[in-house]
mmCIF file of C-alpha atoms in Angstrom:
data_model
loop_
_atom_site.group_PDB
_atom_site.id
_atom_site.type_symbol
_atom_site.label_atom_id
_atom_site.label_comp_id
_atom_site.label_asym_id
_atom_site.label_seq_id
_atom_site.Cartn_x
_atom_site.Cartn_y
_atom_site.Cartn_z
ATOM 1 C CA UNK V 1 156.040 215.124 135.963
ATOM 2 C CA UNK V 2 154.339 212.333 137.476
ATOM 3 C CA UNK V 3 155.891 208.876 138.266
ATOM 4 C CA UNK V 4 155.232 205.246 138.236
ATOM 5 C CA UNK V 5 152.983 204.468 141.457
ATOM 6 C CA UNK V 6 154.225 202.506 144.285
ATOM 7 C CA UNK V 7 152.600 199.896 144.330
ATOM 8 C CA UNK V 8 153.197 198.584 141.028
ATOM 9 C CA UNK V 9 151.593 194.751 141.134
ATOM 10 C CA UNK V 10 154.745 192.169 141.636
ATOM 11 C CA UNK V 11 155.106 190.926 138.097
ATOM 12 C CA UNK V 12 155.947 193.980 136.903
ATOM 13 C CA UNK V 13 158.597 196.575 138.449
ATOM 14 C CA UNK V 14 160.012 199.888 137.813
ATOM 15 C CA UNK V 15 163.491 200.260 135.552
ATOM 16 C CA UNK V 16 165.606 203.870 136.144
ATOM 17 C CA UNK V 17 165.141 205.892 132.748
ATOM 18 C CA UNK V 18 168.115 205.620 130.474
ATOM 19 C CA UNK V 19 171.250 207.432 130.116
ATOM 20 C CA UNK V 20 170.847 210.358 127.449
ATOM 21 C CA UNK V 21 173.916 210.467 125.102
ATOM 22 C CA UNK V 22 175.413 213.675 126.317
ATOM 23 C CA UNK V 23 175.700 211.632 130.010
ATOM 24 C CA UNK V 24 177.710 208.714 127.632
ATOM 25 C CA UNK V 25 181.834 208.370 127.803
ATOM 26 C CA UNK V 26 183.900 207.728 124.589
ATOM 27 C CA UNK V 27 183.516 204.214 123.845
ATOM 28 C CA UNK V 28 186.740 201.915 124.296
ATOM 29 C CA UNK V 29 187.416 200.278 120.825
ATOM 30 C CA UNK V 30 184.460 197.739 119.886
ATOM 31 C CA UNK V 31 184.837 194.500 121.403
ATOM 32 C CA UNK V 32 184.396 191.082 119.777
ATOM 33 C CA UNK V 33 181.090 189.277 119.756
ATOM 34 C CA UNK V 34 181.272 186.817 122.801
ATOM 35 C CA UNK V 35 181.668 183.463 121.962
ATOM 36 C CA UNK V 36 178.499 180.871 121.571
ATOM 37 C CA UNK V 37 177.712 178.971 124.356
ATOM 38 C CA UNK V 38 178.889 175.454 124.252
ATOM 39 C CA UNK V 39 177.069 173.144 122.237
ATOM 40 C CA UNK V 40 175.352 170.024 123.230
ATOM 41 C CA UNK V 41 176.121 167.262 120.801
ATOM 42 C CA UNK V 42 173.949 166.729 118.322
ATOM 43 C CA UNK V 43 174.206 163.573 115.262
ATOM 44 C CA UNK V 44 175.839 165.916 112.221
ATOM 45 C CA UNK V 45 177.284 168.835 113.709
ATOM 46 C CA UNK V 46 180.717 168.386 112.557
ATOM 47 C CA UNK V 47 179.304 167.525 109.524
ATOM 48 C CA UNK V 48 177.545 170.332 109.511
ATOM 49 C CA UNK V 49 180.032 173.170 110.558
ATOM 50 C CA UNK V 50 179.705 174.259 106.612
ATOM 51 C CA UNK V 51 176.124 174.814 104.760
ATOM 52 C CA UNK V 52 175.592 171.987 101.781
ATOM 53 C CA UNK V 53 175.964 172.662 98.718
ATOM 54 C CA UNK V 54 173.101 171.723 96.625
ATOM 55 C CA UNK V 55 171.613 172.600 93.439
ATOM 56 C CA UNK V 56 168.085 174.437 92.466
ATOM 57 C CA UNK V 57 166.651 171.214 91.262
ATOM 58 C CA UNK V 58 168.147 169.503 94.299
ATOM 59 C CA UNK V 59 166.342 172.074 96.443
ATOM 60 C CA UNK V 60 163.302 171.275 94.562
ATOM 61 C CA UNK V 61 163.542 167.784 95.036
ATOM 62 C CA UNK V 62 163.904 168.757 98.852
ATOM 63 C CA UNK V 63 160.661 170.496 99.001
ATOM 64 C CA UNK V 64 158.652 167.866 97.093
ATOM 65 C CA UNK V 65 159.842 165.328 99.301
ATOM 66 C CA UNK V 66 159.013 167.375 102.566
ATOM 67 C CA UNK V 67 155.945 168.634 101.273
ATOM 68 C CA UNK V 68 154.951 164.427 100.001
ATOM 69 C CA UNK V 69 156.338 162.828 103.697
ATOM 70 C CA UNK V 70 156.272 165.802 106.203
ATOM 71 C CA UNK V 71 160.231 165.125 106.883
ATOM 72 C CA UNK V 72 163.491 164.497 105.173
ATOM 73 C CA UNK V 73 166.323 162.495 106.392
ATOM 74 C CA UNK V 74 168.793 165.567 107.270
ATOM 75 C CA UNK V 75 170.984 165.711 111.076
ATOM 76 C CA UNK V 76 169.063 169.224 111.465
ATOM 77 C CA UNK V 77 166.025 169.442 109.534
ATOM 78 C CA UNK V 78 164.806 172.467 112.435
ATOM 79 C CA UNK V 79 168.351 174.233 110.393
ATOM 80 C CA UNK V 80 169.350 172.872 107.650
ATOM 81 C CA UNK V 81 171.740 174.890 105.461
ATOM 82 C CA UNK V 82 172.606 175.169 102.101
ATOM 83 C CA UNK V 83 175.122 177.505 100.186
ATOM 84 C CA UNK V 84 172.565 179.603 97.260
ATOM 85 C CA UNK V 85 173.728 182.445 95.593
ATOM 86 C CA UNK V 86 172.209 184.942 95.168
ATOM 87 C CA UNK V 87 171.305 184.050 91.424
ATOM 88 C CA UNK V 88 170.324 180.580 92.550
ATOM 89 C CA UNK V 89 167.969 181.934 95.095
ATOM 90 C CA UNK V 90 165.945 184.278 92.186
ATOM 91 C CA UNK V 91 166.128 180.962 90.247
ATOM 92 C CA UNK V 92 164.329 178.775 92.809
ATOM 93 C CA UNK V 93 162.045 181.185 93.873
ATOM 94 C CA UNK V 94 161.010 181.601 89.416
ATOM 95 C CA UNK V 95 161.206 177.719 89.282
ATOM 96 C CA UNK V 96 158.799 177.494 93.031
ATOM 97 C CA UNK V 97 156.060 180.244 91.623
ATOM 98 C CA UNK V 98 155.911 178.537 88.272
ATOM 99 C CA UNK V 99 155.220 174.972 89.762
ATOM 100 C CA UNK V 100 151.844 174.842 91.089
ATOM 101 C CA UNK V 101 151.986 171.516 93.069
ATOM 102 C CA UNK V 102 154.859 173.043 95.601
ATOM 103 C CA UNK V 103 153.825 177.033 95.517
ATOM 104 C CA UNK V 104 150.647 177.599 97.548
ATOM 105 C CA UNK V 105 152.245 174.498 99.782
ATOM 106 C CA UNK V 106 155.712 176.473 100.085
ATOM 107 C CA UNK V 107 154.187 180.277 100.632
ATOM 108 C CA UNK V 108 151.834 178.855 103.119
ATOM 109 C CA UNK V 109 154.025 176.476 105.465
ATOM 110 C CA UNK V 110 157.827 176.614 104.380
ATOM 111 C CA UNK V 111 159.596 178.604 106.924
ATOM 112 C CA UNK V 112 163.088 179.776 105.925
ATOM 113 C CA UNK V 113 165.662 182.521 106.234
ATOM 114 C CA UNK V 114 168.293 183.658 103.691
ATOM 115 C CA UNK V 115 171.332 185.512 103.451
ATOM 116 C CA UNK V 116 172.225 187.462 100.487
ATOM 117 C CA UNK V 117 176.065 188.235 101.622
ATOM 118 C CA UNK V 118 176.489 184.672 103.577
ATOM 119 C CA UNK V 119 175.125 182.918 100.394
ATOM 120 C CA UNK V 120 173.082 180.849 102.849
ATOM 121 C CA UNK V 121 169.319 179.706 102.596
ATOM 122 C CA UNK V 122 168.259 177.793 105.418
ATOM 123 C CA UNK V 123 165.380 175.530 105.630
ATOM 124 C CA UNK V 124 163.394 175.437 109.189
ATOM 125 C CA UNK V 125 160.860 172.853 108.853
ATOM 126 C CA UNK V 126 162.205 169.899 112.052
ATOM 127 C CA UNK V 127 160.426 172.315 115.174
ATOM 128 C CA UNK V 128 159.324 169.556 117.652
ATOM 129 C CA UNK V 129 156.906 169.733 119.510
ATOM 130 C CA UNK V 130 158.484 170.898 122.475
ATOM 131 C CA UNK V 131 160.051 173.880 120.719
ATOM 132 C CA UNK V 132 156.418 175.035 118.804
ATOM 133 C CA UNK V 133 155.048 174.610 122.578
ATOM 134 C CA UNK V 134 157.671 176.523 124.982
ATOM 135 C CA UNK V 135 157.383 179.188 122.119
ATOM 136 C CA UNK V 136 153.567 179.138 122.810
ATOM 137 C CA UNK V 137 153.238 179.071 126.151
ATOM 138 C CA UNK V 138 155.940 182.543 126.799
ATOM 139 C CA UNK V 139 154.237 184.226 124.010
ATOM 140 C CA UNK V 140 150.622 183.367 125.892
ATOM 141 C CA UNK V 141 152.695 184.928 129.479
ATOM 142 C CA UNK V 142 154.022 187.314 128.200
ATOM 143 C CA UNK V 143 150.657 188.366 126.180
ATOM 144 C CA UNK V 144 148.561 187.663 129.643
ATOM 145 C CA UNK V 145 151.101 190.215 131.434
ATOM 146 C CA UNK V 146 150.333 193.145 128.276
ATOM 147 C CA UNK V 147 146.580 192.553 128.785
ATOM 148 C CA UNK V 148 147.014 192.922 132.921
ATOM 149 C CA UNK V 149 148.994 196.567 132.331
ATOM 150 C CA UNK V 150 146.767 197.929 129.967
ATOM 151 C CA UNK V 151 143.926 197.109 132.770
ATOM 152 C CA UNK V 152 146.052 198.290 135.522
ATOM 153 C CA UNK V 153 146.660 201.798 133.513
ATOM 154 C CA UNK V 154 143.861 202.206 131.384
ATOM 155 C CA UNK V 155 144.680 205.467 131.430
ATOM 156 C CA UNK V 156 147.928 205.811 130.055
ATOM 157 C CA UNK V 157 149.042 202.599 128.760
ATOM 158 C CA UNK V 158 145.267 201.684 127.590
ATOM 159 C CA UNK V 159 145.663 203.129 124.173
ATOM 160 C CA UNK V 160 149.371 202.726 123.167
ATOM 161 C CA UNK V 161 149.519 198.941 124.263
ATOM 162 C CA UNK V 162 146.140 198.116 122.230
ATOM 163 C CA UNK V 163 148.447 198.539 119.183
ATOM 164 C CA UNK V 164 150.792 195.806 120.139
ATOM 165 C CA UNK V 165 150.099 192.691 117.878
ATOM 166 C CA UNK V 166 151.557 189.775 118.092
ATOM 167 C CA UNK V 167 152.695 187.293 115.335
ATOM 168 C CA UNK V 168 154.645 183.552 115.155
ATOM 169 C CA UNK V 169 156.923 182.272 112.140
ATOM 170 C CA UNK V 170 155.696 185.618 110.130
ATOM 171 C CA UNK V 171 158.445 186.261 107.449
ATOM 172 C CA UNK V 172 160.793 189.766 107.840
ATOM 173 C CA UNK V 173 162.209 191.198 104.888
ATOM 174 C CA UNK V 174 165.611 193.120 105.101
ATOM 175 C CA UNK V 175 167.834 195.081 104.180
ATOM 176 C CA UNK V 176 171.116 194.535 103.029
ATOM 177 C CA UNK V 177 173.648 194.393 106.429
ATOM 178 C CA UNK V 178 175.682 196.833 105.675
ATOM 179 C CA UNK V 179 176.670 199.557 102.805
ATOM 180 C CA UNK V 180 180.368 198.791 101.754
ATOM 181 C CA UNK V 181 181.112 202.995 102.611
ATOM 182 C CA UNK V 182 179.804 202.878 106.147
ATOM 183 C CA UNK V 183 181.365 199.839 106.696
ATOM 184 C CA UNK V 184 184.807 201.048 105.779
ATOM 185 C CA UNK V 185 184.409 204.342 108.045
ATOM 186 C CA UNK V 186 183.778 201.274 110.629
ATOM 187 C CA UNK V 187 186.209 199.389 110.267
ATOM 188 C CA UNK V 188 188.797 202.114 110.723
ATOM 189 C CA UNK V 189 187.211 203.080 113.708
ATOM 190 C CA UNK V 190 188.395 199.630 114.682
ATOM 191 C CA UNK V 191 190.242 197.461 112.421
ATOM 192 C CA UNK V 192 189.924 194.581 114.667
ATOM 193 C CA UNK V 193 186.009 194.888 114.059
ATOM 194 C CA UNK V 194 183.940 191.500 114.169
ATOM 195 C CA UNK V 195 183.486 189.942 111.333
ATOM 196 C CA UNK V 196 179.860 189.805 111.510
ATOM 197 C CA UNK V 197 179.817 193.581 111.522
ATOM 198 C CA UNK V 198 182.451 193.715 108.341
ATOM 199 C CA UNK V 199 180.219 190.950 106.021
ATOM 200 C CA UNK V 200 179.851 192.966 102.387
ATOM 201 C CA UNK V 201 176.634 192.760 100.885
ATOM 202 C CA UNK V 202 176.413 190.900 96.970
ATOM 203 C CA UNK V 203 176.871 193.002 94.129
ATOM 204 C CA UNK V 204 172.717 192.650 92.819
ATOM 205 C CA UNK V 205 172.488 191.372 89.435
ATOM 206 C CA UNK V 206 170.075 193.375 88.294
ATOM 207 C CA UNK V 207 168.772 196.801 89.083
ATOM 208 C CA UNK V 208 164.959 195.652 89.912
ATOM 209 C CA UNK V 209 165.643 193.062 92.319
ATOM 210 C CA UNK V 210 164.893 194.050 96.005
ATOM 211 C CA UNK V 211 167.209 192.703 98.897
ATOM 212 C CA UNK V 212 166.095 189.007 98.584
ATOM 213 C CA UNK V 213 167.151 188.664 102.328
ATOM 214 C CA UNK V 214 164.428 187.736 104.745
ATOM 215 C CA UNK V 215 164.380 186.121 108.553
ATOM 216 C CA UNK V 216 161.665 183.925 109.327
ATOM 217 C CA UNK V 217 161.046 184.504 113.543
ATOM 218 C CA UNK V 218 159.799 181.995 116.189
ATOM 219 C CA UNK V 219 157.845 184.817 117.373
ATOM 220 C CA UNK V 220 157.807 188.469 116.870
ATOM 221 C CA UNK V 221 155.993 191.838 118.999
ATOM 222 C CA UNK V 222 154.681 194.742 116.377
ATOM 223 C CA UNK V 223 153.039 197.752 116.666
ATOM 224 C CA UNK V 224 150.367 197.867 114.387
ATOM 225 C CA UNK V 225 151.653 201.086 111.957
ATOM 226 C CA UNK V 226 155.501 199.988 111.906
ATOM 227 C CA UNK V 227 157.235 198.683 108.988
ATOM 228 C CA UNK V 228 159.153 196.220 111.200
ATOM 229 C CA UNK V 229 158.689 194.253 114.665
ATOM 230 C CA UNK V 230 160.421 195.761 117.731
ATOM 231 C CA UNK V 231 161.389 192.437 119.002
ATOM 232 C CA UNK V 232 161.353 188.686 117.759
ATOM 233 C CA UNK V 233 161.727 185.574 119.705
ATOM 234 C CA UNK V 234 163.895 182.800 118.917
ATOM 235 C CA UNK V 235 163.819 179.057 120.249
ATOM 236 C CA UNK V 236 167.054 177.387 119.794
ATOM 237 C CA UNK V 237 168.543 174.076 120.119
ATOM 238 C CA UNK V 238 172.126 173.029 119.248
ATOM 239 C CA UNK V 239 172.523 174.263 115.090
ATOM 240 C CA UNK V 240 170.675 177.271 115.327
ATOM 241 C CA UNK V 241 172.284 177.972 118.506
ATOM 242 C CA UNK V 242 175.614 178.224 116.837
ATOM 243 C CA UNK V 243 174.534 181.362 115.034
ATOM 244 C CA UNK V 244 172.531 183.083 116.945
ATOM 245 C CA UNK V 245 175.264 186.330 117.420
ATOM 246 C CA UNK V 246 175.086 186.823 113.187
ATOM 247 C CA UNK V 247 171.241 185.815 113.447
ATOM 248 C CA UNK V 248 170.645 188.629 116.003
ATOM 249 C CA UNK V 249 173.419 190.902 113.400
ATOM 250 C CA UNK V 250 171.106 190.388 110.650
ATOM 251 C CA UNK V 251 167.824 191.470 112.767
ATOM 252 C CA UNK V 252 169.522 194.577 113.887
ATOM 253 C CA UNK V 253 171.192 195.665 110.668
ATOM 254 C CA UNK V 254 168.489 194.425 108.019
ATOM 255 C CA UNK V 255 165.849 196.777 109.647
ATOM 256 C CA UNK V 256 168.074 199.998 110.910
ATOM 257 C CA UNK V 257 167.886 198.785 114.242
ATOM 258 C CA UNK V 258 163.655 198.930 113.910
ATOM 259 C CA UNK V 259 164.169 195.573 115.864
ATOM 260 C CA UNK V 260 165.073 196.555 119.560
ATOM 261 C CA UNK V 261 165.789 193.055 121.122
ATOM 262 C CA UNK V 262 166.565 189.828 120.007
ATOM 263 C CA UNK V 263 165.495 187.214 122.921
ATOM 264 C CA UNK V 264 166.390 184.052 122.370
ATOM 265 C CA UNK V 265 165.002 180.446 124.081
ATOM 266 C CA UNK V 266 167.532 178.115 124.549
ATOM 267 C CA UNK V 267 166.755 174.132 125.102
ATOM 268 C CA UNK V 268 169.598 171.428 125.875
ATOM 269 C CA UNK V 269 167.005 168.603 124.748
ATOM 270 C CA UNK V 270 168.297 164.757 124.554
ATOM 271 C CA UNK V 271 164.795 162.954 123.196
ATOM 272 C CA UNK V 272 163.728 160.165 125.957
ATOM 273 C CA UNK V 273 164.130 156.672 125.400
ATOM 274 C CA UNK V 274 162.247 153.681 127.114
ATOM 275 C CA UNK V 275 165.247 151.632 128.851
ATOM 276 C CA UNK V 276 167.918 154.464 128.023
ATOM 277 C CA UNK V 277 171.556 153.170 129.258
ATOM 278 C CA UNK V 278 174.411 155.842 129.059
ATOM 279 C CA UNK V 279 174.778 159.778 130.011
ATOM 280 C CA UNK V 280 171.519 160.968 131.181
ATOM 281 C CA UNK V 281 169.196 163.460 129.519
ATOM 282 C CA UNK V 282 170.733 167.205 129.451
ATOM 283 C CA UNK V 283 168.251 169.449 130.883
ATOM 284 C CA UNK V 284 169.726 172.998 130.810
ATOM 285 C CA UNK V 285 167.519 176.144 129.994
ATOM 286 C CA UNK V 286 168.112 179.747 129.147
ATOM 287 C CA UNK V 287 166.875 182.802 128.174
ATOM 288 C CA UNK V 288 169.364 185.322 126.183
ATOM 289 C CA UNK V 289 168.486 189.157 125.542
ATOM 290 C CA UNK V 290 170.425 191.004 122.448
ATOM 291 C CA UNK V 291 170.729 194.392 122.031
ATOM 292 C CA UNK V 292 171.983 196.999 119.981
ATOM 293 C CA UNK V 293 175.051 198.578 122.599
ATOM 294 C CA UNK V 294 175.398 202.340 121.728
ATOM 295 C CA UNK V 295 178.902 203.978 120.956
ATOM 296 C CA UNK V 296 179.529 207.874 120.168
ATOM 297 C CA UNK V 297 180.278 206.411 116.758
ATOM 298 C CA UNK V 298 178.212 203.599 115.635
ATOM 299 C CA UNK V 299 175.794 200.747 117.929
ATOM 300 C CA UNK V 300 176.877 196.912 117.735
ATOM 301 C CA UNK V 301 175.287 193.854 118.899
ATOM 302 C CA UNK V 302 175.769 192.964 121.879
ATOM 303 C CA UNK V 303 174.456 190.184 124.576
ATOM 304 C CA UNK V 304 172.801 191.945 127.049
ATOM 305 C CA UNK V 305 171.128 189.785 129.214
ATOM 306 C CA UNK V 306 171.848 185.462 130.078
ATOM 307 C CA UNK V 307 169.547 183.820 132.313
ATOM 308 C CA UNK V 308 170.303 180.039 132.922
ATOM 309 C CA UNK V 309 166.616 178.988 134.916
ATOM 310 C CA UNK V 310 167.177 175.129 134.607
ATOM 311 C CA UNK V 311 170.203 173.232 135.557
ATOM 312 C CA UNK V 312 171.990 171.050 133.700
ATOM 313 C CA UNK V 313 170.772 168.979 136.677
ATOM 314 C CA UNK V 314 166.942 170.143 136.196
ATOM 315 C CA UNK V 315 166.547 172.089 139.093
ATOM 316 C CA UNK V 316 165.283 175.640 138.956
ATOM 317 C CA UNK V 317 167.481 178.363 139.081
ATOM 318 C CA UNK V 318 165.702 181.551 140.755
ATOM 319 C CA UNK V 319 165.975 185.205 139.230
ATOM 320 C CA UNK V 320 163.821 186.996 137.022
ATOM 321 C CA UNK V 321 163.653 188.302 133.332
ATOM 322 C CA UNK V 322 162.778 191.862 133.033
ATOM 323 C CA UNK V 323 161.556 193.472 129.345
ATOM 324 C CA UNK V 324 161.372 196.967 128.960
ATOM 325 C CA UNK V 325 157.819 197.953 128.046
ATOM 326 C CA UNK V 326 159.658 200.504 125.673
ATOM 327 C CA UNK V 327 160.486 197.125 123.637
ATOM 328 C CA UNK V 328 157.037 196.142 122.626
ATOM 329 C CA UNK V 329 156.898 200.126 121.022
ATOM 330 C CA UNK V 330 158.721 201.926 118.283
ATOM 331 C CA UNK V 331 160.388 205.379 119.820
ATOM 332 C CA UNK V 332 158.855 207.228 116.907
ATOM 333 C CA UNK V 333 155.034 205.903 118.355
ATOM 334 C CA UNK V 334 155.929 206.398 121.942
ATOM 335 C CA UNK V 335 156.756 210.191 120.982
ATOM 336 C CA UNK V 336 153.351 210.850 120.078
ATOM 337 C CA UNK V 337 151.387 210.210 123.509
ATOM 338 C CA UNK V 338 151.573 212.407 126.236
ATOM 339 C CA UNK V 339 154.402 212.433 128.770
ATOM 340 C CA UNK V 340 152.448 210.614 131.522
ATOM 341 C CA UNK V 341 152.461 207.758 129.000
ATOM 342 C CA UNK V 342 156.083 208.377 127.970
ATOM 343 C CA UNK V 343 157.299 208.304 131.544
ATOM 344 C CA UNK V 344 155.581 205.381 132.609
ATOM 345 C CA UNK V 345 156.474 203.180 129.941
ATOM 346 C CA UNK V 346 159.908 204.435 130.187
ATOM 347 C CA UNK V 347 160.108 203.096 133.903
ATOM 348 C CA UNK V 348 158.014 199.699 133.565
ATOM 349 C CA UNK V 349 159.095 196.288 132.955
ATOM 350 C CA UNK V 350 157.246 193.097 132.093
ATOM 351 C CA UNK V 351 159.316 190.395 133.922
ATOM 352 C CA UNK V 352 158.939 186.628 133.530
ATOM 353 C CA UNK V 353 159.823 185.097 136.243
ATOM 354 C CA UNK V 354 162.205 181.971 136.451
ATOM 355 C CA UNK V 355 160.190 179.945 137.805
ATOM 356 C CA UNK V 356 157.143 180.629 134.997
ATOM 357 C CA UNK V 357 159.735 180.108 132.766
ATOM 358 C CA UNK V 358 160.548 176.583 134.024
ATOM 359 C CA UNK V 359 156.570 175.823 134.107
ATOM 360 C CA UNK V 360 156.828 176.443 130.894
ATOM 361 C CA UNK V 361 158.951 174.215 129.834
ATOM 362 C CA UNK V 362 157.712 171.427 132.305
ATOM 363 C CA UNK V 363 154.267 171.918 130.395
ATOM 364 C CA UNK V 364 156.250 171.760 126.961
ATOM 365 C CA UNK V 365 158.330 168.925 127.874
ATOM 366 C CA UNK V 366 155.230 166.659 129.258
ATOM 367 C CA UNK V 367 153.429 167.275 125.763
ATOM 368 C CA UNK V 368 156.485 166.593 123.474
ATOM 369 C CA UNK V 369 157.019 163.010 125.965
ATOM 370 C CA UNK V 370 153.622 162.225 125.782
ATOM 371 C CA UNK V 371 153.661 162.402 122.029
ATOM 372 C CA UNK V 372 156.837 160.450 121.089
ATOM 373 C CA UNK V 373 156.575 158.313 123.901
ATOM 374 C CA UNK V 374 153.024 157.189 122.844
ATOM 375 C CA UNK V 375 151.925 157.411 126.868
ATOM 376 C CA UNK V 376 149.169 159.801 126.661
ATOM 377 C CA UNK V 377 145.813 159.598 127.340
ATOM 378 C CA UNK V 378 143.702 158.133 124.371
ATOM 379 C CA UNK V 379 140.106 157.535 123.702
ATOM 380 C CA UNK V 380 139.326 153.557 123.753
ATOM 381 C CA UNK V 381 139.251 152.849 119.888
ATOM 382 C CA UNK V 382 135.562 151.879 119.079
ATOM 383 C CA UNK V 383 134.256 150.968 116.144
ATOM 384 C CA UNK V 384 136.519 150.825 113.210
ATOM 385 C CA UNK V 385 136.422 153.765 110.983
ATOM 386 C CA UNK V 386 136.309 153.753 107.246
ATOM 387 C CA UNK V 387 138.407 156.210 105.517
ATOM 388 C CA UNK V 388 137.042 158.120 102.654
ATOM 389 C CA UNK V 389 138.558 157.951 99.445
ATOM 390 C CA UNK V 390 140.459 160.402 98.512
ATOM 391 C CA UNK V 391 139.624 162.194 94.837
ATOM 392 C CA UNK V 392 142.635 161.145 92.597
ATOM 393 C CA UNK V 393 140.790 157.166 93.527
ATOM 394 C CA UNK V 394 137.642 158.198 92.859
ATOM 395 C CA UNK V 395 139.004 159.927 89.650
ATOM 396 C CA UNK V 396 140.924 156.250 88.845
ATOM 397 C CA UNK V 397 137.692 154.377 89.756
ATOM 398 C CA UNK V 398 135.514 156.328 87.242
ATOM 399 C CA UNK V 399 137.949 156.273 84.769
ATOM 400 C CA UNK V 400 138.004 152.138 85.451
ATOM 401 C CA UNK V 401 134.331 152.025 85.117
ATOM 402 C CA UNK V 402 133.860 154.146 81.773
ATOM 403 C CA UNK V 403 136.951 152.270 80.232
ATOM 404 C CA UNK V 404 135.169 148.726 81.851
ATOM 405 C CA UNK V 405 131.872 149.636 79.749
ATOM 406 C CA UNK V 406 133.475 150.598 76.985
ATOM 407 C CA UNK V 407 134.919 147.580 76.545
ATOM 408 C CA UNK V 408 131.769 145.637 77.251
ATOM 409 C CA UNK V 409 129.879 147.703 73.974
ATOM 410 C CA UNK V 410 132.634 146.858 71.821
ATOM 411 C CA UNK V 411 132.364 143.229 72.539
ATOM 412 C CA UNK V 412 128.877 143.155 72.421
ATOM 413 C CA UNK V 413 128.289 142.190 75.905
ATOM 414 C CA UNK V 414 125.166 143.732 77.623
#
């Protein structure tokens, strides 16, 4: 068998082959999922510990308000949680489908998640330029490293990596998170099973409905022939961070393990203010990777890696985040390729240095702060710009002209 060349480029490194099933020792009882990292405070955190109860007409009004103004009053608009039953969720979709004033906009612009087990509808409409730019910068960097791998190993990796596609803000339909039979058997193995893996799916009200669950990650990598992505990315802040264990668990269980890794880019962020008085702004930034850990009888969501690459003081902390190349290609696809390709893929990682992540974050911060502080370079204003009339304004003017002409004719005025 061939082995990876020893002179591999510095941006990629070799990793040992994974142990096979026969190498595994009996697993201990499933440990509880790790606690979420401490949250930075933000307005409304205490008030939003539970989803808000809102009616279907209330949700429609919220959506129309967002469509008209681009935002709405909510303490956490990037992660607004509402308690919505399965029946209410179907009713919401039906009403949106029948309302032409919001239908196209909802399907094209609205980012949301829905969990039938938790009866929770989450609007993800408040991402800042910071989070959007950070995600974009990191995704571009990963794509560049994949392109470099294709160029350096065209024979072994060129074909297989050509099938790896990137997408952003694409909704992923999920299957019911658990079925009651398999869940009961796992709870017998471990009576102290974590509540994330022992949530019961709701009974469907009618057999013709598919499971309504879905999530919309900030980014994903998917193989062209695969039903599901193999890796998803979330960019988080205080409200979303609290729910990351559950989010990762839903991705894994809802795709039956087709998603192999959930990568979270986390930023503690305090918006800049001129003449700030008080505590200095938060500056900590980290990246974490969630995976399914294999046990003889089951698999469980586990926080595998967590890297702090920017400290609370804003300093760079050296290190490397390694993503195995096998995270980008489904195992069923990988098995169809020659042995040399399989060996190289199993021993290759895409590495993101903390310095690269630090640079990507600083660029995103610069973009964001130029926007909200209005201190970026601007063109001279020049001549006034005459705004075009909207179609509705033109229609009203034509209508007024017709009425005026009709009045003149009725009164005998030339």
